[in-house]
């Protein structure tokens, strides 16, 4: 048996998957109807919508199997997400990757497999829509085309889930999406023993912008600040808009010094926007910076509360000094 390789974008891929907050959720008719349709159209005993988590494949929808997950290392779908192409295995007993796989040798005794990768909006391959048979079979070009059409329908449903985790105005993660991605990132940080830091950011005088220039200009200010965040921080950092004028960034594998330097770069980017002078106002913000301590912060919630308090203390100190 050959275990599936890890995709090159694994960190981003898992972050996107966790941001959907879909793992271990109840069955949903919008996915179940697709697996029922696939089972009937292709006359296979098993059809799945499978999502590849860190160490397992979990079935969002499953017809023909009594289990809801298997380990990732024995999964066919773990191989399928390594490419955009459909993974087609006409006879698993004749394939060196799978001939001695426990899922082939023992129940459910897979012989035929066809899995089409399911992509998220950011291009991450999260899992597959797959067909399984206990007998070898031929799968022609028309079959491949039809399976891909069904997979696109499954992708549309995943996109709807993903959009529920994205802030429509700024295209950053919303609170729901940020919390899911941040919990995964902190779990990874604990496991690897790497540092992490949180920045809690609040736009100053944002209400004044809305009052003086209107809500459309307020939206423009939010988008401008979001653009500065996106260009300043790394792809591996988790950036989100919690709501209103509050933003947050979780920096993974970043020391306190690295976090302070990133904050300075953000200030520089905002200053550059302000120098343009085209708005009639300046973008201003307050920040609370906090190093992650696993012994004090068992979850992202505690980290957020403490960083929020630090941000508001700094805001009050500046007002007092003024």
Short mmCIF file of C-alpha atoms in Angstrom, two decimals:
data_model
loop_
_atom_site.label_atom_id
_atom_site.label_comp_id
_atom_site.label_asym_id
_atom_site.label_seq_id
_atom_site.Cartn_x
_atom_site.Cartn_y
_atom_site.Cartn_z
CA UNK A 1 0.00 0.00 0.00
CA UNK A 2 1.20 3.49 -0.81
CA UNK A 3 0.02 6.20 1.55
CA UNK A 4 -1.27 9.42 -0.03
CA UNK A 5 1.20 12.29 -0.20
CA UNK A 6 0.54 15.60 1.53
CA UNK A 7 -0.53 18.40 -0.85
CA UNK A 8 1.88 21.33 -1.14
CA UNK A 9 -0.87 23.72 0.02
CA UNK A 10 -1.84 21.58 3.02
CA UNK A 11 -1.78 24.39 5.60
CA UNK A 12 -4.03 26.61 3.48
CA UNK A 13 -6.19 23.64 2.47
CA UNK A 14 -6.85 22.55 6.04
CA UNK A 15 -7.43 26.16 7.10
CA UNK A 16 -10.05 26.55 4.39
CA UNK A 17 -11.70 23.26 5.31
CA UNK A 18 -11.89 24.20 8.99
CA UNK A 19 -13.26 27.65 8.15
CA UNK A 20 -16.32 25.98 6.63
CA UNK A 21 -17.15 24.55 10.08
CA UNK A 22 -18.67 21.56 8.28
CA UNK A 23 -16.74 18.64 9.78
CA UNK A 24 -18.78 16.35 12.07
CA UNK A 25 -22.02 18.12 11.19
CA UNK A 26 -25.33 16.36 10.63
CA UNK A 27 -26.34 15.01 7.19
CA UNK A 28 -27.82 17.57 4.80
CA UNK A 29 -30.28 16.87 2.00
CA UNK A 30 -28.37 19.09 -0.47
CA UNK A 31 -25.38 16.70 -0.30
CA UNK A 32 -27.36 13.50 0.24
CA UNK A 33 -29.38 14.02 -2.93
CA UNK A 34 -26.13 14.14 -4.92
CA UNK A 35 -24.81 10.86 -3.53
CA UNK A 36 -28.20 9.19 -4.07
CA UNK A 37 -28.22 10.50 -7.62
CA UNK A 38 -24.66 9.31 -8.25
CA UNK A 39 -25.43 5.85 -6.87
CA UNK A 40 -28.48 5.52 -9.10
CA UNK A 41 -26.95 7.00 -12.26
CA UNK A 42 -23.81 4.85 -12.16
CA UNK A 43 -25.36 1.74 -10.57
CA UNK A 44 -22.71 1.56 -7.85
CA UNK A 45 -23.30 0.33 -4.30
CA UNK A 46 -21.40 3.22 -2.67
CA UNK A 47 -21.24 6.97 -3.33
CA UNK A 48 -19.63 9.54 -1.05
CA UNK A 49 -18.91 13.20 -0.50
CA UNK A 50 -15.62 12.80 1.33
CA UNK A 51 -13.63 15.60 3.01
CA UNK A 52 -9.95 15.08 3.80
CA UNK A 53 -9.08 16.29 7.30
CA UNK A 54 -5.62 16.24 8.87
CA UNK A 55 -5.60 12.54 9.78
CA UNK A 56 -8.89 11.21 8.45
CA UNK A 57 -11.38 11.28 5.63
CA UNK A 58 -14.84 12.20 6.86
CA UNK A 59 -18.02 11.62 4.89
CA UNK A 60 -20.37 14.58 4.69
CA UNK A 61 -22.69 12.32 2.72
CA UNK A 62 -22.54 8.57 2.38
CA UNK A 63 -24.78 5.97 0.79
CA UNK A 64 -23.80 2.32 0.97
CA UNK A 65 -21.44 2.45 3.96
CA UNK A 66 -22.22 2.26 7.67
CA UNK A 67 -19.13 4.24 8.78
CA UNK A 68 -18.73 8.02 8.72
CA UNK A 69 -14.93 8.20 8.44
CA UNK A 70 -11.71 6.25 7.89
CA UNK A 71 -8.07 7.09 8.44
CA UNK A 72 -6.51 9.33 5.82
CA UNK A 73 -3.56 7.03 5.23
CA UNK A 74 -5.76 4.27 3.78
CA UNK A 75 -8.06 6.61 1.85
CA UNK A 76 -8.37 6.60 -1.91
CA UNK A 77 -9.63 10.19 -1.73
CA UNK A 78 -6.35 11.27 -0.12
CA UNK A 79 -4.71 10.38 -3.42
CA UNK A 80 -7.48 11.99 -5.47
CA UNK A 81 -6.96 15.48 -3.99
CA UNK A 82 -3.36 15.58 -5.25
CA UNK A 83 -4.56 16.47 -8.75
CA UNK A 84 -7.38 18.30 -10.50
CA UNK A 85 -8.06 15.18 -12.59
CA UNK A 86 -10.51 12.44 -11.69
CA UNK A 87 -8.72 9.55 -10.00
CA UNK A 88 -9.90 6.40 -11.78
CA UNK A 89 -9.05 2.93 -10.47
CA UNK A 90 -10.72 0.28 -12.68
CA UNK A 91 -9.42 -2.58 -10.53
CA UNK A 92 -7.75 -1.84 -7.20
CA UNK A 93 -6.23 -5.34 -7.06
CA UNK A 94 -4.11 -4.43 -10.09
CA UNK A 95 -2.92 -1.08 -8.72
CA UNK A 96 0.28 -1.05 -6.64
CA UNK A 97 -1.02 1.82 -4.53
CA UNK A 98 -4.09 -0.09 -3.36
CA UNK A 99 -3.84 -3.86 -3.92
CA UNK A 100 -3.01 -4.53 -0.25
CA UNK A 101 -4.99 -1.60 1.18
CA UNK A 102 -7.20 -2.66 4.15
CA UNK A 103 -10.23 -1.19 2.38
CA UNK A 104 -9.50 -3.51 -0.55
CA UNK A 105 -8.47 -6.64 1.33
CA UNK A 106 -11.20 -6.29 3.97
CA UNK A 107 -14.62 -4.63 4.02
CA UNK A 108 -15.88 -2.87 2.01
CA UNK A 109 -13.56 -4.75 -0.43
CA UNK A 110 -13.14 -1.92 -2.92
CA UNK A 111 -12.30 -2.94 -6.47
CA UNK A 112 -13.44 0.06 -8.49
CA UNK A 113 -13.00 3.72 -7.51
CA UNK A 114 -13.64 6.99 -9.31
CA UNK A 115 -13.15 10.23 -7.37
CA UNK A 116 -13.47 13.79 -8.63
CA UNK A 117 -11.74 16.44 -6.47
CA UNK A 118 -13.94 19.12 -4.91
CA UNK A 119 -12.43 22.61 -4.91
CA UNK A 120 -13.17 25.48 -2.55
CA UNK A 121 -13.44 29.06 -3.78
CA UNK A 122 -9.72 29.61 -3.14
CA UNK A 123 -8.79 26.57 -5.26
CA UNK A 124 -8.05 24.25 -2.33
CA UNK A 125 -9.02 20.63 -3.01
CA UNK A 126 -11.02 19.72 0.08
CA UNK A 127 -12.21 16.23 -0.81
CA UNK A 128 -14.07 14.32 -3.50
CA UNK A 129 -17.34 13.13 -4.87
CA UNK A 130 -16.51 9.47 -5.38
CA UNK A 131 -18.01 6.23 -6.63
CA UNK A 132 -17.07 2.80 -5.26
CA UNK A 133 -17.89 -0.70 -6.49
CA UNK A 134 -16.97 -4.15 -5.19
CA UNK A 135 -16.39 -5.35 -8.75
CA UNK A 136 -13.95 -4.07 -11.40
CA UNK A 137 -15.60 -1.98 -14.08
CA UNK A 138 -14.97 0.07 -17.20
CA UNK A 139 -15.54 3.83 -16.96
CA UNK A 140 -15.78 5.63 -20.28
CA UNK A 141 -15.41 9.30 -21.34
CA UNK A 142 -19.15 9.98 -20.97
CA UNK A 143 -19.04 8.57 -17.44
CA UNK A 144 -16.10 10.82 -16.56
CA UNK A 145 -17.93 13.86 -17.92
CA UNK A 146 -21.07 13.03 -15.96
CA UNK A 147 -19.14 12.48 -12.72
CA UNK A 148 -17.44 15.85 -13.15
CA UNK A 149 -20.83 17.52 -13.66
CA UNK A 150 -22.09 16.04 -10.40
CA UNK A 151 -18.89 17.11 -8.65
CA UNK A 152 -19.43 20.71 -9.83
CA UNK A 153 -22.84 20.60 -8.17
CA UNK A 154 -21.22 19.43 -4.94
CA UNK A 155 -18.68 22.27 -5.25
CA UNK A 156 -21.52 24.76 -5.55
CA UNK A 157 -22.94 23.51 -2.27
CA UNK A 158 -19.53 23.75 -0.59
CA UNK A 159 -19.16 27.27 -1.97
CA UNK A 160 -22.44 28.23 -0.32
CA UNK A 161 -21.10 26.91 2.97
CA UNK A 162 -17.80 28.76 2.47
CA UNK A 163 -19.51 32.04 1.65
CA UNK A 164 -21.27 31.84 5.00
CA UNK A 165 -17.80 32.06 6.61
CA UNK A 166 -16.62 35.09 4.57
CA UNK A 167 -17.35 38.75 5.22
CA UNK A 168 -19.07 39.94 2.06
CA UNK A 169 -17.74 43.51 2.20
CA UNK A 170 -14.05 42.84 2.83
CA UNK A 171 -13.72 39.22 1.63
CA UNK A 172 -11.88 38.40 4.86
CA UNK A 173 -13.01 35.59 7.15
CA UNK A 174 -15.99 36.64 9.24
CA UNK A 175 -16.21 35.80 12.94
CA UNK A 176 -17.44 32.27 12.25
CA UNK A 177 -14.74 31.60 9.69
CA UNK A 178 -11.98 33.17 11.77
CA UNK A 179 -12.82 31.18 14.91
CA UNK A 180 -12.80 27.88 13.03
CA UNK A 181 -9.50 28.60 11.24
CA UNK A 182 -7.86 30.04 14.37
CA UNK A 183 -8.73 27.02 16.52
CA UNK A 184 -7.05 24.77 13.97
CA UNK A 185 -4.01 27.05 13.74
CA UNK A 186 -3.60 27.11 17.54
CA UNK A 187 -3.93 23.33 17.68
CA UNK A 188 -1.14 23.07 15.13
CA UNK A 189 0.96 25.56 17.10
CA UNK A 190 0.53 23.52 20.29
CA UNK A 191 1.43 20.29 18.55
CA UNK A 192 4.55 21.69 16.90
CA UNK A 193 5.58 23.89 19.83
CA UNK A 194 5.77 26.99 17.65
CA UNK A 195 4.98 30.53 18.85
CA UNK A 196 1.87 32.44 17.88
CA UNK A 197 0.65 35.99 18.48
CA UNK A 198 -2.68 37.75 18.18
CA UNK A 199 -3.36 41.29 17.03
CA UNK A 200 -6.74 42.79 17.91
CA UNK A 201 -7.36 45.87 15.75
CA UNK A 202 -10.02 48.57 16.02
CA UNK A 203 -10.45 51.41 13.52
CA UNK A 204 -10.45 54.74 15.38
CA UNK A 205 -13.06 57.43 14.64
CA UNK A 206 -14.87 55.14 12.25
CA UNK A 207 -18.24 56.47 13.36
CA UNK A 208 -17.09 59.96 12.39
CA UNK A 209 -16.40 58.75 8.84
CA UNK A 210 -19.91 57.34 8.55
CA UNK A 211 -21.48 60.45 10.06
CA UNK A 212 -19.55 62.99 7.95
CA UNK A 213 -19.14 61.17 4.63
CA UNK A 214 -21.90 58.55 4.62
CA UNK A 215 -22.01 54.78 4.92
CA UNK A 216 -20.77 54.20 1.39
CA UNK A 217 -17.54 55.99 2.31
CA UNK A 218 -17.45 54.04 5.56
CA UNK A 219 -17.57 50.82 3.54
CA UNK A 220 -14.74 52.13 1.37
CA UNK A 221 -12.67 52.81 4.49
CA UNK A 222 -13.26 49.26 5.72
CA UNK A 223 -12.22 47.83 2.38
CA UNK A 224 -9.09 50.00 2.32
CA UNK A 225 -8.06 48.89 5.79
CA UNK A 226 -8.76 45.26 4.84
CA UNK A 227 -6.54 45.66 1.77
CA UNK A 228 -3.71 46.89 4.00
CA UNK A 229 -4.15 43.83 6.21
CA UNK A 230 -4.12 41.47 3.24
CA UNK A 231 -0.93 42.93 1.77
CA UNK A 232 0.87 43.16 5.13
CA UNK A 233 0.34 39.69 6.55
CA UNK A 234 1.37 36.27 5.26
CA UNK A 235 -0.88 33.69 3.63
CA UNK A 236 -0.31 31.47 6.68
CA UNK A 237 -1.66 34.16 9.05
CA UNK A 238 -5.37 34.05 9.86
CA UNK A 239 -6.99 37.42 9.17
CA UNK A 240 -10.62 38.19 9.95
CA UNK A 241 -13.21 40.89 10.43
CA UNK A 242 -15.07 40.19 13.66
CA UNK A 243 -17.74 42.77 12.88
CA UNK A 244 -18.16 46.51 12.55
CA UNK A 245 -14.72 48.14 12.69
CA UNK A 246 -13.01 45.29 14.59
CA UNK A 247 -10.39 43.13 12.91
CA UNK A 248 -8.08 40.42 14.16
CA UNK A 249 -4.94 38.66 12.94
CA UNK A 250 -3.50 35.42 14.31
CA UNK A 251 0.17 35.10 13.37
CA UNK A 252 1.42 31.51 13.44
CA UNK A 253 5.08 30.65 13.97
CA UNK A 254 5.75 34.29 14.74
CA UNK A 255 7.61 35.60 17.78
CA UNK A 256 6.55 38.68 19.71
CA UNK A 257 9.23 40.62 17.84
CA UNK A 258 8.01 39.35 14.47
CA UNK A 259 4.47 40.36 15.41
CA UNK A 260 5.64 43.86 16.38
CA UNK A 261 7.46 44.19 13.05
CA UNK A 262 4.33 43.10 11.16
CA UNK A 263 2.31 45.69 13.08
CA UNK A 264 4.85 48.36 12.09
CA UNK A 265 4.50 47.31 8.43
CA UNK A 266 0.73 47.61 8.73
CA UNK A 267 1.11 51.11 10.16
CA UNK A 268 3.39 52.02 7.27
CA UNK A 269 0.88 50.69 4.73
CA UNK A 270 -1.94 52.69 6.32
CA UNK A 271 0.26 55.80 6.45
CA UNK A 272 0.92 55.43 2.73
CA UNK A 273 -2.82 55.31 2.07
CA UNK A 274 -3.31 58.40 4.21
CA UNK A 275 -0.58 60.33 2.37
CA UNK A 276 -2.61 60.03 -0.81
CA UNK A 277 -5.01 62.47 0.88
CA UNK A 278 -7.87 61.74 -1.48
CA UNK A 279 -10.54 60.94 1.11
CA UNK A 280 -10.68 64.01 3.35
CA UNK A 281 -9.96 61.85 6.40
CA UNK A 282 -7.27 59.51 7.70
CA UNK A 283 -7.46 55.84 8.48
CA UNK A 284 -6.51 55.37 12.13
CA UNK A 285 -6.45 52.26 14.27
CA UNK A 286 -5.64 50.93 17.72
CA UNK A 287 -4.03 47.54 18.31
CA UNK A 288 -3.69 45.08 21.13
CA UNK A 289 -0.83 42.60 20.76
CA UNK A 290 -0.69 39.37 22.76
CA UNK A 291 1.60 36.34 22.67
CA UNK A 292 -0.17 32.99 22.74
CA UNK A 293 0.43 30.98 25.92
CA UNK A 294 -1.13 27.47 25.83
CA UNK A 295 -1.24 27.33 29.64
CA UNK A 296 -3.28 30.55 29.83
CA UNK A 297 -5.24 30.36 26.58
CA UNK A 298 -6.89 26.95 26.17
CA UNK A 299 -9.00 28.30 23.30
CA UNK A 300 -9.10 31.21 20.89
CA UNK A 301 -11.87 32.85 22.95
CA UNK A 302 -9.61 33.62 25.90
CA UNK A 303 -6.90 34.93 23.62
CA UNK A 304 -9.36 37.25 21.89
CA UNK A 305 -10.76 38.63 25.15
CA UNK A 306 -7.32 39.43 26.55
CA UNK A 307 -6.08 41.03 23.33
CA UNK A 308 -9.32 43.03 23.10
CA UNK A 309 -8.76 44.36 26.63
CA UNK A 310 -5.19 45.35 25.75
CA UNK A 311 -6.38 47.19 22.65
CA UNK A 312 -8.96 49.21 24.57
CA UNK A 313 -6.49 49.99 27.36
CA UNK A 314 -4.11 51.44 24.79
CA UNK A 315 -6.94 53.44 23.24
CA UNK A 316 -7.90 54.87 26.67
CA UNK A 317 -4.28 55.69 27.51
CA UNK A 318 -3.89 57.71 24.32
CA UNK A 319 -7.10 59.64 24.97
CA UNK A 320 -5.95 60.42 28.51
CA UNK A 321 -2.57 61.59 27.25
CA UNK A 322 -4.23 63.81 24.67
#
